[in-house]
PDB file of C-alpha atoms and ligand atoms in Angstrom:
ATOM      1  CA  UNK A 294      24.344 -37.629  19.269  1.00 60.00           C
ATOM      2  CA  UNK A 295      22.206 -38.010  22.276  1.00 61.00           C
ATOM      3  CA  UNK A 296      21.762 -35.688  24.341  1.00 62.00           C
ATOM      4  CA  UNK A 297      21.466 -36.016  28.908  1.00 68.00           C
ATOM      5  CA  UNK A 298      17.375 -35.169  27.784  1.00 63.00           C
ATOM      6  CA  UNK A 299      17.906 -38.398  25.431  1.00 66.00           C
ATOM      7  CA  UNK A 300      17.388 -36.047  22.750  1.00 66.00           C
ATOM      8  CA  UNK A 301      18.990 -37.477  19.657  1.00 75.00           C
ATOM      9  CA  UNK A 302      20.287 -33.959  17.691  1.00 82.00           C
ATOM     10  CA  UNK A 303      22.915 -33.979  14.093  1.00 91.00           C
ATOM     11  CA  UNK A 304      26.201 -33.103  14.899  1.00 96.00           C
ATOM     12  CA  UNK A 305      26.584 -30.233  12.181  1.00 98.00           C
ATOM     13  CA  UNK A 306      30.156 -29.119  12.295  1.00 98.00           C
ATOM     14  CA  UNK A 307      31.447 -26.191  10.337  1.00 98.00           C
ATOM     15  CA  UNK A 308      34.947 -26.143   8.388  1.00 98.00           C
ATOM     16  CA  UNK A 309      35.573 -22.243   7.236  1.00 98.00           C
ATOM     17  CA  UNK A 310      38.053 -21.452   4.602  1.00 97.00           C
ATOM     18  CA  UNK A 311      39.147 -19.251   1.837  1.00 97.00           C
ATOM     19  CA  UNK A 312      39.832 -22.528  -0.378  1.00 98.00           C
ATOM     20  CA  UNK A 313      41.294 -20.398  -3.006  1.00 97.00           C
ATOM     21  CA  UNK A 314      42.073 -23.094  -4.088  1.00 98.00           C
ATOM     22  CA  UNK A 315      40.712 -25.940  -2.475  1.00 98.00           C
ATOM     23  CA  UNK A 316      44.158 -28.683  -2.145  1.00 98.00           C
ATOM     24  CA  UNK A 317      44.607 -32.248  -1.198  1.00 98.00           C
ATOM     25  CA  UNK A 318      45.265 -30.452   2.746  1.00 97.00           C
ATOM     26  CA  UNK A 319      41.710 -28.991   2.556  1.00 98.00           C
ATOM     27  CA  UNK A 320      40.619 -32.523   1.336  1.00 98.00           C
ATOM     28  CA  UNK A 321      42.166 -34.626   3.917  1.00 98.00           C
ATOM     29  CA  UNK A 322      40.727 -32.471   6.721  1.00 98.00           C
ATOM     30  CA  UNK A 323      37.282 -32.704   5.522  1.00 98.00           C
ATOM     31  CA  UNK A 324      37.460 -36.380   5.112  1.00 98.00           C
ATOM     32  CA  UNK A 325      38.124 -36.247   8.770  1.00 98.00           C
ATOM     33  CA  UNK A 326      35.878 -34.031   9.869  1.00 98.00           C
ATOM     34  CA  UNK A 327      33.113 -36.203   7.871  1.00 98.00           C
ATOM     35  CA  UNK A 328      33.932 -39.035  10.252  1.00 97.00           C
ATOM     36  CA  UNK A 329      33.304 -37.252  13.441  1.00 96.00           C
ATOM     37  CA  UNK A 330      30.125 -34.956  12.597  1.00 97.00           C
ATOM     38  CA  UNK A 331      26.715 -35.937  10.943  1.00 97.00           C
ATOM     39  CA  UNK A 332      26.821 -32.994   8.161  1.00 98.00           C
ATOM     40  CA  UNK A 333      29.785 -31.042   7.617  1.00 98.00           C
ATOM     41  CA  UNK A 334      29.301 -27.588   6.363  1.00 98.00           C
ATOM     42  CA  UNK A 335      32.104 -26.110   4.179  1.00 98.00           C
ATOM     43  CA  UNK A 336      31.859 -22.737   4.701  1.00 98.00           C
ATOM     44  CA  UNK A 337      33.866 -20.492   1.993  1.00 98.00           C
ATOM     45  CA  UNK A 338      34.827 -16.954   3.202  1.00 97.00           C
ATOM     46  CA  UNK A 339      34.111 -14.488   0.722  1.00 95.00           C
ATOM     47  CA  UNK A 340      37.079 -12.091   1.209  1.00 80.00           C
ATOM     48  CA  UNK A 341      37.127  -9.310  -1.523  1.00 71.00           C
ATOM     49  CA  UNK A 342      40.160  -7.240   0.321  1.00 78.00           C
ATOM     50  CA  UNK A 343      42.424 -10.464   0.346  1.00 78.00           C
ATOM     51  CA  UNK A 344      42.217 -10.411  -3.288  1.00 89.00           C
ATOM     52  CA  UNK A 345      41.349 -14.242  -4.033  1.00 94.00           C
ATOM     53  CA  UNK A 346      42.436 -15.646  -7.556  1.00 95.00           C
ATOM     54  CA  UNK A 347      39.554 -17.440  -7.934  1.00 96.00           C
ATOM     55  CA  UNK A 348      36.133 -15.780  -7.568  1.00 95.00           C
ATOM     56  CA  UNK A 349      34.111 -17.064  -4.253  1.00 96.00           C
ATOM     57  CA  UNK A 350      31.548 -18.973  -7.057  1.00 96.00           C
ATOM     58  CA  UNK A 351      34.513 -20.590  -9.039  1.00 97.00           C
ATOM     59  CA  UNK A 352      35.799 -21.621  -5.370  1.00 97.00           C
ATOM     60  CA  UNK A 353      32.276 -23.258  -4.527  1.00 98.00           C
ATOM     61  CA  UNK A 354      31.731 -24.765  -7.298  1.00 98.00           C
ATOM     62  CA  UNK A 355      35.010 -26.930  -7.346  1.00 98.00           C
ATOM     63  CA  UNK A 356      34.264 -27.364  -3.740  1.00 98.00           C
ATOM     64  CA  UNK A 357      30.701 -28.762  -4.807  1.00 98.00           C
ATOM     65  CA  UNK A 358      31.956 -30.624  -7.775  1.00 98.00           C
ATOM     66  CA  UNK A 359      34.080 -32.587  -5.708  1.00 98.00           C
ATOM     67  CA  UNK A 360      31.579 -33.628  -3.423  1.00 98.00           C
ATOM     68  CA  UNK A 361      28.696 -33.768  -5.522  1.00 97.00           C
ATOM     69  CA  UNK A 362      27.798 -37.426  -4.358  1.00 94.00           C
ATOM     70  CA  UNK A 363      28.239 -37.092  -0.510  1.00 98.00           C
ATOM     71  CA  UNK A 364      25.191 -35.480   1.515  1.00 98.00           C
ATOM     72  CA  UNK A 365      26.885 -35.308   4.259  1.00 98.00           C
ATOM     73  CA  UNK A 366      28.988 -32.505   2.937  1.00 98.00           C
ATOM     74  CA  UNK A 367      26.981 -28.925   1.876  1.00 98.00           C
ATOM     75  CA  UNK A 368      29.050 -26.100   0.758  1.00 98.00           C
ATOM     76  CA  UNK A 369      28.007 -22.651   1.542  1.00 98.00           C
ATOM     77  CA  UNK A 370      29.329 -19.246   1.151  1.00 97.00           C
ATOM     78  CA  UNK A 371      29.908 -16.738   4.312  1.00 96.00           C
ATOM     79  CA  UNK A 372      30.893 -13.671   5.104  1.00 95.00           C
ATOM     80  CA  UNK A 373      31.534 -11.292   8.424  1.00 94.00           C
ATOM     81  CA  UNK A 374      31.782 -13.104  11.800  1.00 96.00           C
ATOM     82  CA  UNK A 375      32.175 -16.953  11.646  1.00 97.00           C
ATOM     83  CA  UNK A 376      30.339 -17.581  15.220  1.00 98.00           C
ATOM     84  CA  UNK A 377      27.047 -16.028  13.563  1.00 98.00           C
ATOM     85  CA  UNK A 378      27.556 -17.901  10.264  1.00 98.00           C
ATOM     86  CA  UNK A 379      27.652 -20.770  12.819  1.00 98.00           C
ATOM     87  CA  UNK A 380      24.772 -20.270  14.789  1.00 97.00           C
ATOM     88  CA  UNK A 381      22.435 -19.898  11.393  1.00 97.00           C
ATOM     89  CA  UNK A 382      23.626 -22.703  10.408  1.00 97.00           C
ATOM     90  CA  UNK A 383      23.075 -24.309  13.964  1.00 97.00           C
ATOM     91  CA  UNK A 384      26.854 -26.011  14.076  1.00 98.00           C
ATOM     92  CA  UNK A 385      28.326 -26.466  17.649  1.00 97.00           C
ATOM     93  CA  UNK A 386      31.639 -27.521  16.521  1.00 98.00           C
ATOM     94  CA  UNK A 387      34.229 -25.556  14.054  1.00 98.00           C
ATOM     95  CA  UNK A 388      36.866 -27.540  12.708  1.00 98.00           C
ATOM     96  CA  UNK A 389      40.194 -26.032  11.261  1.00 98.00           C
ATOM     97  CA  UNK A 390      43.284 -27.373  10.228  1.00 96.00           C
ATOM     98  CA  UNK A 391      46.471 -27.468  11.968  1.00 95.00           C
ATOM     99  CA  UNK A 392      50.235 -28.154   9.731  1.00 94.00           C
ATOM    100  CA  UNK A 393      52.612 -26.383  11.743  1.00 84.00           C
ATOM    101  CA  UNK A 394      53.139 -24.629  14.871  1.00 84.00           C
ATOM    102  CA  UNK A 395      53.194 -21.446  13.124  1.00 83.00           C
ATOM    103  CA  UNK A 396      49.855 -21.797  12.372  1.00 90.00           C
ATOM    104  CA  UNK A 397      48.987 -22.573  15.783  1.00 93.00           C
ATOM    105  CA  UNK A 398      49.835 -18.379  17.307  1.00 93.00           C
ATOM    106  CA  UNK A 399      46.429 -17.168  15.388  1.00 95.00           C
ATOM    107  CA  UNK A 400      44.230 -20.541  15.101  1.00 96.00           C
ATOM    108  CA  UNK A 401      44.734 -20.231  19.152  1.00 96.00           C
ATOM    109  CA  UNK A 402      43.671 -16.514  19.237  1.00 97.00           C
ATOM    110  CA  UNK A 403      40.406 -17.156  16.884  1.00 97.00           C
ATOM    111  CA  UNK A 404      39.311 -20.226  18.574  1.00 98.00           C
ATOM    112  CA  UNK A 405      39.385 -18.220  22.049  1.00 98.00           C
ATOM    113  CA  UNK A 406      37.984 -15.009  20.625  1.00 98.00           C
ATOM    114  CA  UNK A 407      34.914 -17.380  19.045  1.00 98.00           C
ATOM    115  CA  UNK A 408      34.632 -19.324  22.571  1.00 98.00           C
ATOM    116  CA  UNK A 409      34.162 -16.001  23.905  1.00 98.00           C
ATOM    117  CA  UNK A 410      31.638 -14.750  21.360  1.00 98.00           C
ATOM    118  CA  UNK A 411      29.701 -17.644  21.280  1.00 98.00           C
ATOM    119  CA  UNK A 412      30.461 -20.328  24.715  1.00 98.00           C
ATOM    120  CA  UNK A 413      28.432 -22.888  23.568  1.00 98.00           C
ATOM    121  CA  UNK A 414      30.593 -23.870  20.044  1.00 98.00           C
ATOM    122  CA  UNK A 415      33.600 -25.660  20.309  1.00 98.00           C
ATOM    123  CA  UNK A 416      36.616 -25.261  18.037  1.00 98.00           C
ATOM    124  CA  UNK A 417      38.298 -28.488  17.231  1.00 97.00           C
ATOM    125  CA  UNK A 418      41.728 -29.261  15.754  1.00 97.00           C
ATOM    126  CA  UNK A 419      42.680 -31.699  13.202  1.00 97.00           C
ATOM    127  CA  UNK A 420      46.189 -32.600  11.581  1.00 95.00           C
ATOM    128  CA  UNK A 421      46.467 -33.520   7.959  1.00 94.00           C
ATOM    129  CA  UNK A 422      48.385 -36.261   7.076  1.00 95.00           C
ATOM    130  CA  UNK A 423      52.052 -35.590   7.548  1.00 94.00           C
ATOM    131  CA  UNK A 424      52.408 -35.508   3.538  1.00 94.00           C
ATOM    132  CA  UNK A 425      50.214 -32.282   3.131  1.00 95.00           C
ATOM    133  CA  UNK A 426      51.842 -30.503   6.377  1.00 93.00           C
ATOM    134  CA  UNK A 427      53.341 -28.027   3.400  1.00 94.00           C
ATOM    135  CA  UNK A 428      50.534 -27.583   1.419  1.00 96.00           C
ATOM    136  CA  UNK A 429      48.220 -24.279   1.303  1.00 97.00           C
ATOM    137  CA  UNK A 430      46.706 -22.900  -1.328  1.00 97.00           C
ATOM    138  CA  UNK A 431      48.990 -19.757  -1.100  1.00 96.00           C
ATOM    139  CA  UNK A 432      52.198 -21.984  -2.016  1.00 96.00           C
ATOM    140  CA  UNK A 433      50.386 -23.871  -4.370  1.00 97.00           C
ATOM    141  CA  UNK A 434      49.773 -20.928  -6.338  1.00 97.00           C
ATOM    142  CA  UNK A 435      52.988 -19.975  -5.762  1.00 96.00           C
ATOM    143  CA  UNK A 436      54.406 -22.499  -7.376  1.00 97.00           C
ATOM    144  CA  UNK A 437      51.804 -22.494 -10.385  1.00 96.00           C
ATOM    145  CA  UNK A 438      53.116 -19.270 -10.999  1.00 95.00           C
ATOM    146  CA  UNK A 439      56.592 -20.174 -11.516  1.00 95.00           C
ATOM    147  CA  UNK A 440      55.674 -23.307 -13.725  1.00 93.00           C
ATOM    148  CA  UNK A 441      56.380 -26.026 -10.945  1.00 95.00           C
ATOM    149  CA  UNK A 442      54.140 -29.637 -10.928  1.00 95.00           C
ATOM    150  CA  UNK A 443      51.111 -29.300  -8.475  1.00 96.00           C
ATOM    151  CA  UNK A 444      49.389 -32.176  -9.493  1.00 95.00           C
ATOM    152  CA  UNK A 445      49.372 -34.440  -6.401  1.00 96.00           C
ATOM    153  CA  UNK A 446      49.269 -31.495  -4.097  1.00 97.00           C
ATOM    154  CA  UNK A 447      45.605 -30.554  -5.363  1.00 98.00           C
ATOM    155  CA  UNK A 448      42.759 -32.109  -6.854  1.00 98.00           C
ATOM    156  CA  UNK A 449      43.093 -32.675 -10.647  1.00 98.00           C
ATOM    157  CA  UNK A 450      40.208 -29.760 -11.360  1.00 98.00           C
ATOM    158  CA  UNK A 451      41.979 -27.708  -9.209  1.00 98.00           C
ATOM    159  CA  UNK A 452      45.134 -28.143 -10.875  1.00 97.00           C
ATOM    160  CA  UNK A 453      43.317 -27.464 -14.499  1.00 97.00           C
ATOM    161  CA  UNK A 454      41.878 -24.154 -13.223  1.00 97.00           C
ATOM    162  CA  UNK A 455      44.742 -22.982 -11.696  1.00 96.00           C
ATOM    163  CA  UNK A 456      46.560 -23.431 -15.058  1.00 94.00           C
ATOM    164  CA  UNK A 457      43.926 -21.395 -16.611  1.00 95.00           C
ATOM    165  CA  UNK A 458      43.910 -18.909 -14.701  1.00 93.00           C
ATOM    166  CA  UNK A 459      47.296 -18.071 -14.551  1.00 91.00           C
ATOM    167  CA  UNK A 460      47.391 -18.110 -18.680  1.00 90.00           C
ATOM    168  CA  UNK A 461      44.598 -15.658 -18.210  1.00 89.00           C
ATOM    169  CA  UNK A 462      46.530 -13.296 -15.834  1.00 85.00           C
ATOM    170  CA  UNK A 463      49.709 -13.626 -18.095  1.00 82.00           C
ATOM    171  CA  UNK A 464      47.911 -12.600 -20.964  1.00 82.00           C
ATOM    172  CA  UNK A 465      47.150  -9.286 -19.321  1.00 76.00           C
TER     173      UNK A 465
HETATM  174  N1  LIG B  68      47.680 -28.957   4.446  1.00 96.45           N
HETATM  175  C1  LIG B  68      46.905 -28.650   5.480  1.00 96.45           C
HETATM  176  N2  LIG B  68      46.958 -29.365   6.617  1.00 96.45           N
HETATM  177  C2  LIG B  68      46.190 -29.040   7.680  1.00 96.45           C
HETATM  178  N3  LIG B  68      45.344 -28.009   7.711  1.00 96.45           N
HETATM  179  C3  LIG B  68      45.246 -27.250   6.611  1.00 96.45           C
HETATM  180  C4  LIG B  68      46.023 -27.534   5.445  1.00 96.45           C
HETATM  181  N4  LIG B  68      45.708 -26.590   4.508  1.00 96.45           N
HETATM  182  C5  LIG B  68      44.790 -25.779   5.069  1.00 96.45           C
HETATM  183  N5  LIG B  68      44.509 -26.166   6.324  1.00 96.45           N
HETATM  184  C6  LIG B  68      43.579 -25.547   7.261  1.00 96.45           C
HETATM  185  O1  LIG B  68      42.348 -25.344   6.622  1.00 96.45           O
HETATM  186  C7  LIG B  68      41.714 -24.160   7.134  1.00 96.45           C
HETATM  187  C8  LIG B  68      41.315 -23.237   6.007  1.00 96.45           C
HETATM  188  O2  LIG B  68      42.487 -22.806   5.424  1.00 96.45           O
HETATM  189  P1  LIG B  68      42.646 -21.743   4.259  1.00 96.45           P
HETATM  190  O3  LIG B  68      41.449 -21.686   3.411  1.00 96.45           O
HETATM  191  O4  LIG B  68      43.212 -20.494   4.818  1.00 96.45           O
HETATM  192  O5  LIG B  68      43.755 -22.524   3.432  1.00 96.45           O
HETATM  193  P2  LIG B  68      45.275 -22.226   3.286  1.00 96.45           P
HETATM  194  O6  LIG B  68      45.849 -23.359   2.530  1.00 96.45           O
HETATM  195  O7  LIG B  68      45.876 -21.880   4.612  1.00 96.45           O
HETATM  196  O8  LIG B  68      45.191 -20.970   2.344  1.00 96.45           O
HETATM  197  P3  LIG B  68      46.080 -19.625   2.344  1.00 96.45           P
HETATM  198  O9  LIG B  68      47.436 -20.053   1.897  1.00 96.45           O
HETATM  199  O10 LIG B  68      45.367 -18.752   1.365  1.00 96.45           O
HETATM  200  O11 LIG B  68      46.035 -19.107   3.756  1.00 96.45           O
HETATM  201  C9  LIG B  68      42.711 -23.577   8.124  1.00 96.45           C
HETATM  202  O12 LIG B  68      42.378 -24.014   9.428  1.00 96.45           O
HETATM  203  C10 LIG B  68      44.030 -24.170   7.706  1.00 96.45           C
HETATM  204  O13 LIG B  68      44.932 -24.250   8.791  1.00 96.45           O
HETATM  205 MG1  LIG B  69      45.538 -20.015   5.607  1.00 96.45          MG
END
């Protein structure tokens, strides 16, 4: 982008996640983002309290796998507060994902609490296609759980991992 100064500067945009795991939703937003920013960071929250099923290096390195031939995309672990993640990272736009309007009460209240922690980062909104507008990674493993077919609703390595690691939880 070009600046007023006629400063040309990369549009680094950040997309933060748990990605645990990552699904076709995830996917389709990124592909997005990719199209309106010169790098796009992935940034994968390392949560211990929310309990992930997948480790925040198993997450990564599907994450990684997946894009191993685009450098454009980077992956990157992060934890505590996003807008300093950000600001390393030097990203002036944060990109999340919006399905439903329920998710819409506490995007809103993060993407005004970050403008107000850091002014000069914009949040920015993008809509999967209509076909993933049910998909998280929450009901995904849901439904791994309980034996349903995920394949189409996450990427194939996904899927194979997920089966794994719910044989390994059953087994305990
Ligand atoms: N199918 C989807 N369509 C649009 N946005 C999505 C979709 N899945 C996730 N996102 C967005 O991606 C971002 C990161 O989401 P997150 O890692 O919490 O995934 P999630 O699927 O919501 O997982 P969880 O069920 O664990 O909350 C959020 O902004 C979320 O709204
Ligand atoms: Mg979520």
């Amino acid at each position: 982008m070009t600046s007023a100064r006629g400063k040309t500067e990369a549009r680094v945009a950040l997309y933060p996640g748990s990605f645990d795991p990552v699904t076709n939703g995830h996917l389709d937003i990124i592909e997005r983002a990719r199209s309106l920013a010169d790098q796009l960071i992935v940034a994968v929250l390392v949560n211990d309290e929310k309990e992930p099923l997948f480790t925040a290096r198993r997450r990564i390195a599907m994450l990684e796998r997946l894009f191993a031939g685009c450098p454009d995309v980077e992956v990157r672990r992060f934890r505590g507060l996003l807008v300093d993640f950000a600001r390393e990272t030097g990203a002036r736009m944060i990109v999340r994902g919006l399905r439903a309007v329920s998710d819409f009460e506490y995007e809103f209240q993060m993407a005004l609490m970050n403008r107000r922690l850091a002014p000069e980062i914009e949040t920015v909104f993008l809509m999967a296609s209509e076909e993933y507008s049910y998909v998280s990674s929450r009901v995904v493993k849901e439904v791994a759980r309980l034996g349903g077919d995920i394949s189409g609703l996450v990427p194939e390595l996904a899927r194979k991992e997920l089966e794994r690691a719910i044989r390994r939880q059953s087994r305990r």
